[in-house]
Structure formats: structure tokens, C-alpha cells
Short mmCIF file of C-alpha atoms in Angstrom, two decimals:
data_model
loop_
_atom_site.label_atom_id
_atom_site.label_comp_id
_atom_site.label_asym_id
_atom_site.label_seq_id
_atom_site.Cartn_x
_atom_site.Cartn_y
_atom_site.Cartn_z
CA UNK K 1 65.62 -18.38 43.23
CA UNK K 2 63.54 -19.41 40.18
CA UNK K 3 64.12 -22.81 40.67
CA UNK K 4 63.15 -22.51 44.36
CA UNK K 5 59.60 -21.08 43.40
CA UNK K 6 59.05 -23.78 41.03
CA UNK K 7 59.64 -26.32 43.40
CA UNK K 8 57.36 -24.85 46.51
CA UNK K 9 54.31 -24.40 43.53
CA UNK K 10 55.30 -28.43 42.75
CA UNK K 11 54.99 -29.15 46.09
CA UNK K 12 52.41 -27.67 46.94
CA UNK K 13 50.46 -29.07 43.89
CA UNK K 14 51.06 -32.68 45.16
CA UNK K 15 49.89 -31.55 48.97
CA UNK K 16 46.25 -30.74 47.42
CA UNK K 17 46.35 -33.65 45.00
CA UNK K 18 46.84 -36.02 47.82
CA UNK K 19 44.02 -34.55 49.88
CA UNK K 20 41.61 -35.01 47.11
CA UNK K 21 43.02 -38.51 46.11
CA UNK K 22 42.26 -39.40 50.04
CA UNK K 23 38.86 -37.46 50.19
CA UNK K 24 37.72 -39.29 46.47
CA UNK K 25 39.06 -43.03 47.11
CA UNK K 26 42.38 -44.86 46.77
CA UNK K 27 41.81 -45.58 43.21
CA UNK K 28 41.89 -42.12 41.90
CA UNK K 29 44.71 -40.73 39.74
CA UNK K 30 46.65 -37.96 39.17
CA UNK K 31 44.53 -37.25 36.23
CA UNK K 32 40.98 -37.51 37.54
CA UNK K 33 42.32 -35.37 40.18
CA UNK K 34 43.61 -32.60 37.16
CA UNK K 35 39.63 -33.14 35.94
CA UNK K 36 38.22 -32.72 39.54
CA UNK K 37 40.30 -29.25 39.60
CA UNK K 38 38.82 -28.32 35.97
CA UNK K 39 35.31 -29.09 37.23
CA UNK K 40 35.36 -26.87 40.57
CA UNK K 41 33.81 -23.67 39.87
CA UNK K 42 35.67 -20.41 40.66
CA UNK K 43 33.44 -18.09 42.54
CA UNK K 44 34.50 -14.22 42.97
CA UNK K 45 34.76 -13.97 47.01
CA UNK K 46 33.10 -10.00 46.84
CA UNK K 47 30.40 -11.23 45.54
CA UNK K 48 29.54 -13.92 47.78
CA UNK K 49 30.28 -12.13 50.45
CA UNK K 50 28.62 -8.80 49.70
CA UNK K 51 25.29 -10.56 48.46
CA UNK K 52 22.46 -9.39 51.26
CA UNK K 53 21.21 -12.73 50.24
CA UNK K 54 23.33 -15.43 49.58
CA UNK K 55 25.19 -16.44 52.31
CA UNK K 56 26.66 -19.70 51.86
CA UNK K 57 28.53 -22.11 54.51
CA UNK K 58 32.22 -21.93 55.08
CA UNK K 59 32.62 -25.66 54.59
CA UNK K 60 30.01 -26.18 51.25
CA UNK K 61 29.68 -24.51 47.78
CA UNK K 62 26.05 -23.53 47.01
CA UNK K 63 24.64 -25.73 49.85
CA UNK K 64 20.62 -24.86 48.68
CA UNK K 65 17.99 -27.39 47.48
CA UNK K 66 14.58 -26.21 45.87
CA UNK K 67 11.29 -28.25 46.15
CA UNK K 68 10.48 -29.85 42.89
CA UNK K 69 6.98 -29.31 43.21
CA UNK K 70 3.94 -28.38 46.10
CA UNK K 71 1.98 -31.00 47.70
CA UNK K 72 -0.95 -32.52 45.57
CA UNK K 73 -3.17 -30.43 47.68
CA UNK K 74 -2.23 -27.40 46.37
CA UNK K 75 -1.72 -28.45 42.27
CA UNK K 76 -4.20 -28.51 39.98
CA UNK K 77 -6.02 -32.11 39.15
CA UNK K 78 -4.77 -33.92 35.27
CA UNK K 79 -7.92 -33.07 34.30
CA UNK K 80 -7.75 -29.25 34.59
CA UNK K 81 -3.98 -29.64 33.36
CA UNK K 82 -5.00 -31.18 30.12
CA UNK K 83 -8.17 -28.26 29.91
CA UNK K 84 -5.21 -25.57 30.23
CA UNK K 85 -2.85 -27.62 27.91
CA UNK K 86 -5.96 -27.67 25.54
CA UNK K 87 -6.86 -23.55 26.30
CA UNK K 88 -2.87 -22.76 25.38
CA UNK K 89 -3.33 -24.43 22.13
CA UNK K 90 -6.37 -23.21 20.90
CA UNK K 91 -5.25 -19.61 22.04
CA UNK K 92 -2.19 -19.79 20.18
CA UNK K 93 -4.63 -21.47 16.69
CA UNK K 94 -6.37 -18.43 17.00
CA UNK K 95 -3.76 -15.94 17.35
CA UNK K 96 -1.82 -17.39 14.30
CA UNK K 97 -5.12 -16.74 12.43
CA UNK K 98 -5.24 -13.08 13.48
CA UNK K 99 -2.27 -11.73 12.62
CA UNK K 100 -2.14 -12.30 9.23
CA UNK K 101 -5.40 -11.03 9.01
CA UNK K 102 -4.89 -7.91 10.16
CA UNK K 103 -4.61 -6.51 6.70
CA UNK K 104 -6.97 -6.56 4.64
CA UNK K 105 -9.49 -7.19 7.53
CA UNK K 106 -10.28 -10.75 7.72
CA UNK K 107 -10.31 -11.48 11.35
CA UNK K 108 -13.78 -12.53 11.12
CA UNK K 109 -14.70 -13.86 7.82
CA UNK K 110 -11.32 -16.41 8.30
CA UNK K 111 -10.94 -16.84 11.93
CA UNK K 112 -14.30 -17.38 13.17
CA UNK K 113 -13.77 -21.55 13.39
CA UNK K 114 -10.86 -20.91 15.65
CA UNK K 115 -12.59 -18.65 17.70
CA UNK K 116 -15.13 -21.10 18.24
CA UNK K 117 -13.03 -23.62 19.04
CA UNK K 118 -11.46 -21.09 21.77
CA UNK K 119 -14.69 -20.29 23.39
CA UNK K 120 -16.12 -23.93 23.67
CA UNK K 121 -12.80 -24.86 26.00
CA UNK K 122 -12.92 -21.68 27.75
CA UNK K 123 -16.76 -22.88 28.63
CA UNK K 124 -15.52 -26.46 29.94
CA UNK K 125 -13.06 -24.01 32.59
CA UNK K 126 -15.37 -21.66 33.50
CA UNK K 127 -18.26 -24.08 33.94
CA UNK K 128 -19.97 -25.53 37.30
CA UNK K 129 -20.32 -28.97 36.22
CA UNK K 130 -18.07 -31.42 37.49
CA UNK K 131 -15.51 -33.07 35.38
CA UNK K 132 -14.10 -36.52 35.55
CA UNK K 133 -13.35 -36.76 39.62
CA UNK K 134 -15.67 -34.52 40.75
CA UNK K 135 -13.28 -32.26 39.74
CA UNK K 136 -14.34 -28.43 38.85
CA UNK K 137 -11.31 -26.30 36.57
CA UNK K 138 -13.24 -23.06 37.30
CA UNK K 139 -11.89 -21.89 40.75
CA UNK K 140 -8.37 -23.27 40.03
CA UNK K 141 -7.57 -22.10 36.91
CA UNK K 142 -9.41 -18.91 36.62
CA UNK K 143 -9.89 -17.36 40.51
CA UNK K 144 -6.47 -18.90 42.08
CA UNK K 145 -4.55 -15.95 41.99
CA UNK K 146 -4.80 -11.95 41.65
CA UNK K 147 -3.71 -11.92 38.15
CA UNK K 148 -6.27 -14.72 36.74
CA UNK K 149 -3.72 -15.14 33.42
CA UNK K 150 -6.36 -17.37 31.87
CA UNK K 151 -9.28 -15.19 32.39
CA UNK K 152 -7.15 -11.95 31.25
CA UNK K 153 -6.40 -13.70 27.64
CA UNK K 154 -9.54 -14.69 26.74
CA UNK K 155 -11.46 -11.67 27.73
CA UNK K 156 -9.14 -9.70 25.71
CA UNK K 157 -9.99 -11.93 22.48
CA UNK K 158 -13.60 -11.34 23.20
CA UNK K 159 -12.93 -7.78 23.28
CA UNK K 160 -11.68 -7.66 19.94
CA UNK K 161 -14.28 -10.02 18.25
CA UNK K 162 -16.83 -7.87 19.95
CA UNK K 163 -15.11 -4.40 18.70
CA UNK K 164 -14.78 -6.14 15.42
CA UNK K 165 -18.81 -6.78 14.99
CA UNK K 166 -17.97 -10.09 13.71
CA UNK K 167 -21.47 -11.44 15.25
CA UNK K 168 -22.97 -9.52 12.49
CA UNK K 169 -21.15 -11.72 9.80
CA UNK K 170 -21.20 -14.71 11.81
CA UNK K 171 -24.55 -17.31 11.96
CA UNK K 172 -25.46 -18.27 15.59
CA UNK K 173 -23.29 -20.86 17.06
CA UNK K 174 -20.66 -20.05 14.83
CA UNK K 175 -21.77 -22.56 11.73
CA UNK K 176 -21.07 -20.32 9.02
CA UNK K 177 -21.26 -16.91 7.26
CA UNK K 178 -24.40 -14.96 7.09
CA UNK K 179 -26.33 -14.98 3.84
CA UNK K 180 -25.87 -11.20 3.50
CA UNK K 181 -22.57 -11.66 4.03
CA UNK K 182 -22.14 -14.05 1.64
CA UNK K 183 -24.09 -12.02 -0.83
CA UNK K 184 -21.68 -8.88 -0.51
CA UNK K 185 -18.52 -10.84 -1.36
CA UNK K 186 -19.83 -12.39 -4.02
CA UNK K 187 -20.79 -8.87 -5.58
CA UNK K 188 -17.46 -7.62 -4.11
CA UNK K 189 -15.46 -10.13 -6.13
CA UNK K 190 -17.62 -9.28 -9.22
CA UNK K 191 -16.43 -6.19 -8.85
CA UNK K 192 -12.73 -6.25 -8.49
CA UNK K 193 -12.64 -8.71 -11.08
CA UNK K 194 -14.33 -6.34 -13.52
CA UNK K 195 -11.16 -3.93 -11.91
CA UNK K 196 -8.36 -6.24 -12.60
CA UNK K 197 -10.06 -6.73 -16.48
CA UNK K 198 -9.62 -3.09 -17.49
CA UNK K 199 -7.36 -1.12 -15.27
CA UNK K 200 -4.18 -1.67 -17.51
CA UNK K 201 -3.82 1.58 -19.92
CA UNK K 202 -6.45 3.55 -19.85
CA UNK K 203 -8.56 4.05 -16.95
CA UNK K 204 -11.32 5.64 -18.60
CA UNK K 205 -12.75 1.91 -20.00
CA UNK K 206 -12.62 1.35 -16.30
CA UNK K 207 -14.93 3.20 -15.26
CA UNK K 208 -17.74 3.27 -18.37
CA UNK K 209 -17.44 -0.67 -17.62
CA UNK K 210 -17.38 -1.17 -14.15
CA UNK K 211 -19.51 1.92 -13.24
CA UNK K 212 -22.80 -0.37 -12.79
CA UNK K 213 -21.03 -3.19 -10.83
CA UNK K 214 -19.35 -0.46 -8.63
CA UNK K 215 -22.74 1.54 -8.01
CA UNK K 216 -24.45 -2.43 -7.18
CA UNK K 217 -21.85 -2.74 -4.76
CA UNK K 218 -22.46 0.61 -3.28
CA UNK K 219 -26.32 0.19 -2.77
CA UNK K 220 -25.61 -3.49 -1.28
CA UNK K 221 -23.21 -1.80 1.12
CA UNK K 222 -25.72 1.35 1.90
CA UNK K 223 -28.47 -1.35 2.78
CA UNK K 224 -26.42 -3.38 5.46
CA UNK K 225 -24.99 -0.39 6.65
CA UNK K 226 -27.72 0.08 9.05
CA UNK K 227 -26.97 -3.27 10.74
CA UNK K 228 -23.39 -2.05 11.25
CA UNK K 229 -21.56 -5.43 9.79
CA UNK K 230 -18.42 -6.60 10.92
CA UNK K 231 -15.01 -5.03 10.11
CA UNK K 232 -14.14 -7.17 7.54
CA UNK K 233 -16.91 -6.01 5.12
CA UNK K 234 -16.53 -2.26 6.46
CA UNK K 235 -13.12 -2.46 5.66
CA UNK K 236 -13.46 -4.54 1.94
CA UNK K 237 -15.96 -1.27 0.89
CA UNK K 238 -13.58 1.42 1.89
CA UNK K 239 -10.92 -0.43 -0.08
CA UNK K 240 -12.80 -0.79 -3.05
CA UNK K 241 -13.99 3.04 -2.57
CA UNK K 242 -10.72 4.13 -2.46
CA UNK K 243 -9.58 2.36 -5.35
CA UNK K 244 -12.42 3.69 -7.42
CA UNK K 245 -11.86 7.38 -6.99
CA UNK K 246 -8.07 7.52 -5.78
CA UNK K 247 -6.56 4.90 -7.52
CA UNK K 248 -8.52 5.01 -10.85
CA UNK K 249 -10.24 8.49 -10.53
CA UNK K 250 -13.55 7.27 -11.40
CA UNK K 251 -17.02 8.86 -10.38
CA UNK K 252 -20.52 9.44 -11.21
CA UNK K 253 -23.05 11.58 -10.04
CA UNK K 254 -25.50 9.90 -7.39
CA UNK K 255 -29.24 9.96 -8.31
CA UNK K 256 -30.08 10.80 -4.85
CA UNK K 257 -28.37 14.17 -5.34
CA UNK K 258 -31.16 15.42 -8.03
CA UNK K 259 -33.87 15.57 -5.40
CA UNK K 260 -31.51 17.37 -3.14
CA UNK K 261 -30.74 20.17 -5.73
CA UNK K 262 -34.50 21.10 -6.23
CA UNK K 263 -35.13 21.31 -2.76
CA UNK K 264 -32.23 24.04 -2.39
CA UNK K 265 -33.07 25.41 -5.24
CA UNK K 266 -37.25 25.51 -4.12
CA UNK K 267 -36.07 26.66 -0.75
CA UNK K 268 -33.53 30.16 -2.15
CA UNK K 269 -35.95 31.25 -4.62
CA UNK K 270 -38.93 31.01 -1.76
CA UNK K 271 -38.25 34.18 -0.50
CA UNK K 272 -38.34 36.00 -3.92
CA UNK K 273 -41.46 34.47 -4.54
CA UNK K 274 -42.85 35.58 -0.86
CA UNK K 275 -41.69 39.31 -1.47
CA UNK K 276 -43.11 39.11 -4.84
CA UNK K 277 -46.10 38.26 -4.30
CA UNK K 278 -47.01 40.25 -1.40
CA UNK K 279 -45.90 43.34 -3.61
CA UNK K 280 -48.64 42.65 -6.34
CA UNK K 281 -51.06 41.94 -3.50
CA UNK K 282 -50.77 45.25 -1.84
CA UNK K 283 -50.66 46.98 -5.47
CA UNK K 284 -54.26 45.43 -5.97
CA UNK K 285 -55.51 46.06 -2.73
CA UNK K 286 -54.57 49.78 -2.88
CA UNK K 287 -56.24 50.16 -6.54
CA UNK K 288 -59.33 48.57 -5.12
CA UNK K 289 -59.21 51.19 -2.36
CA UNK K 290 -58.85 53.99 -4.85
CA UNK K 291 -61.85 53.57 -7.09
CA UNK K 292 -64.72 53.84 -5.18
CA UNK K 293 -63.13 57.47 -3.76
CA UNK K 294 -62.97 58.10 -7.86
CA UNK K 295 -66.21 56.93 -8.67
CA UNK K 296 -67.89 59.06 -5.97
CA UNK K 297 -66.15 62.18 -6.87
CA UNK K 298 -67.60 61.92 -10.09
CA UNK K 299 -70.90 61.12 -9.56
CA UNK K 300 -70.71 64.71 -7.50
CA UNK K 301 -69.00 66.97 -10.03
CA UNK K 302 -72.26 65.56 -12.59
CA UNK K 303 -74.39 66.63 -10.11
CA UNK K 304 -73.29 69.89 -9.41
CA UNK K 305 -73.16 70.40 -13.23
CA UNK K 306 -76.84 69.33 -13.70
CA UNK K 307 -77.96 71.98 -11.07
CA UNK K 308 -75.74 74.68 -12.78
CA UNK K 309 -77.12 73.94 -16.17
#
């Protein structure tokens, strides 16, 4: 019986080797036939057949072909391709600057040349003048579809440099720093290098030493406060603030606080004053009053005296 099973699968085996040997050529062996077999793929029949989808030919495996591309009519021309290819790149420049600027803040005072860069391609997309060809990128690459994936990016990067005030540290046309900018790091280093010079041991060196550097650094900051600088500055002072009294537990009283006191103090002991005074008003008013009634009451009682007498 065994040996009858083995001979049927045998025989079988040659039946489907000979149809592929006369489907592939005369010239193919037994072997290229045993690689043919590896090659075929298996497919599972339920899910062929079940697939709402998929329903493939009785007499072909996976009988689909896809279109490579759409007509030229519908792509974009080389010149907007190499604008995008340019826009990717410069995206990504910029992006690899952020990051590691995230902390300490220094998405401004290190990434503005990137950002730059950005912003000059996005203006050759978005612009109206014609390119090489005739050719204008803006309606193809930015209003083509619903989603506008170019226009999306780089309006969220503008977002963030405008959240970040970084026009406030940045010259116009994105040349350089500001010279007030400038001016506060320089101070700022002064400062933290005075820091690094005494805050081994004691702490209290620290803060005789560095107390005048610290309070030039806190005026500097008070007077570009009102222009609201960019994050990177806003986020160097509270840093260095927070080192100063946290980290080191320095402090010193502000002069601005003396004025302040005699004020409050002028202002609590105004009502004792007020009360006061109207008391010894009224106490000389009423004496006033008083003496005239006394003086005429004498001048009487003489009278009646000099009549008596």
C-alpha cells in the first residue's frame, strides 16, 4: 500500500513537470523545473476569494498593472521639482537646528541663518514671477490639493519664530544679531563666568563678588524688557535668576524698594496725623470761644462792685 502511494505522488510529479517543461521550452530540465516550483508563490485560497476587492482571474496570478506616473499635464515642471527638492532640504537644515536648541533657548540667537535660508525659497514658490519656462511653482505646489503640505510646514515654522519674538533679536533681513542683543550676552557671559570662578565651597564669596555683575545684568534685562526680546534672552535671565537665589541663595535688597517703604510708611501714619491734628484744632477753637464769655463776665461783676461801693 505504501509503495503504491509513493508511486501515484512520483507519477504524478513527472505529469506536472512535463507540462511546465512543454509550457517553458524543450530545453528546460528537471531542475529548472524544481526552481520554477520554488519560485511560484503559494496564495491562501480564503483570502483571495473572500477579499471584496481583489478578485483575480481563474487562469492568471495577480493579473494588475499600475501606471508609473500621470501624463506631463498633470506633474509638476523640473523647475518647481528642484524648488520643492530645495524647500525639503532647507526645512529639514532648520529643523536639525531647532531641536537641539530647545534647551537652553537658542532657537533664535543660533538658528536664525537657517531660517533665512527657509524663507527666501519659500518666497521663490509662493511668488508671481515666472521662472525659467514661464513656469509659476505657486499654484502647483502650494494650492494643488486640500491639504497644501508645503504651505502647512512652513506656516507652522513661522508660527514659532513669531511666538518666539526672535525679530526682536534679529537685524532686518536677517544679517545679524541686534546690538542690544549683543550687549546682553556679553554682560551675561561676564556674569556666569564670575559664577563658575567662585561657586566651589563657599557660596558666600559668590555673592559679595558677583553681586555687582549680577545687579548690571538685572538693570540691562529691566531696560529691554519693555521691548519684549526674544525667548532666548527671556529664557538666559530666568536661568541666571534662578541660579542666583536657588542654586546659590544669594540676594540683596533692591534700591527701588527704599522709596516704596516711605511711601507706606507716609501713607499709615496719615491718618494719625489727620485725627491729630484736627483734635488740637478744635481744642483751640473752643478756648478762643471761651474767653471773650470770661472776659465779659468780669468786666460786669467790677461794675456791679463799683456801684455797691
Amino acid at each position: 500500500m505504501r509503495r503504491y502511494k509513493n508511486s501515484a505522488f512520483f507519477s504524478l510529479s513527472l505529469i506536472y513537470i512535463y507540462a511546465l517543461t512543454s509550457s517553458y521550452g524543450a530545453n528546460v530540465t528537471v531542475s529548472d523545473a524544481a526552481d520554477t516550483l520554488n519560485l511560484i508563490p503559494t496564495l491562501d485560497p480564503a483570502v483571495v476569494i473572500d477579499s471584496p476587492v481583489f478578485k483575480p482571474g481563474p487562469d492568471s496570478l495577480f493579473s494588475l498593472s499600475l501606471l508609473s506616473s500621470f501624463p506631463e499635464d498633470l506633474e509638476i515642471s523640473e523647475y518647481c521639482s528642484e524648488l520643492l527638492h530645495i524647500f525639503g532640504q532647507r526645512y529639514v537644515a532648520y529643523v536639525n537646528c531647532l531641536v537641539p536648541a530647545a534647551r537652553p533657548v537658542k532657537v533664535c540667537l543660533n538658528c536664525f541663518s537657517s531660517y533665512s535660508s527657509l524663507m527666501a525659497t519659500y518666497t521663490n514658490i509662493s511668488s508671481d514671477q515666472m521662472g525659467p519656462g514661464n513656469v509659476s511653482c505657486r499654484d502647483s505646489l502650494l494650492r494643488s490639493d486640500r491639504l497644501m503640505v508645503v504651505y502647512l510646514l512652513y506656516s507652522n515654522l513661522v508660527d514659532l519664530w513669531s511666538k518666539s519674538n526672535c525679530q526682536n533679536c534679529i537685524t532686518e533681513g536677517f544679517q545679524s544679531l541686534t546690538n542690544d542683543t549683543v550687549y546682553f550676552m556679553s554682560t551675561l557671559n561676564q556674569t556666569l563666568t564670575c559664577f563658575e570662578k567662585y561657586q566651589q565651597g563657599n557660596h558666600t564669596e559668590l555673592c559679595k563678588n558677583c553681586k555687582d555683575k549680577y545687579r548690571g545684568l538685572n538693570e540691562l534685562y529691566s531696560s529691554l524688557e519693555k521691548n519684549r526680546m526674544c525667548i532666548d534672552i527671556e529664557d538666559a535671565m530666568n536661568m541666571t535668576r534662578k541660579l542666583w537665589s536657588k542654586n546659590f541663595n544669594c540676594s540683596f535688597p533692591r534700591e527701588e524698594t527704599v522709596p516704596v517703604i516711605a511711601v507706606s510708611s507716609f501713607m499709615l501714619f496719615l491718618p494719625i496725623i489727620f485725627y491729630l491734628s484736627s483734635f488740637l484744632h478744635s481744642e483751640q477753637k473752643k478756648r478762643k470761644l471761651i474767653h471773650p464769655k470770661r472776659a465779659k463776665s468780669y468786666a460786669s461783676l467790677t461794675n456791679i462792685q463799683d456801684k455797691l461801693s
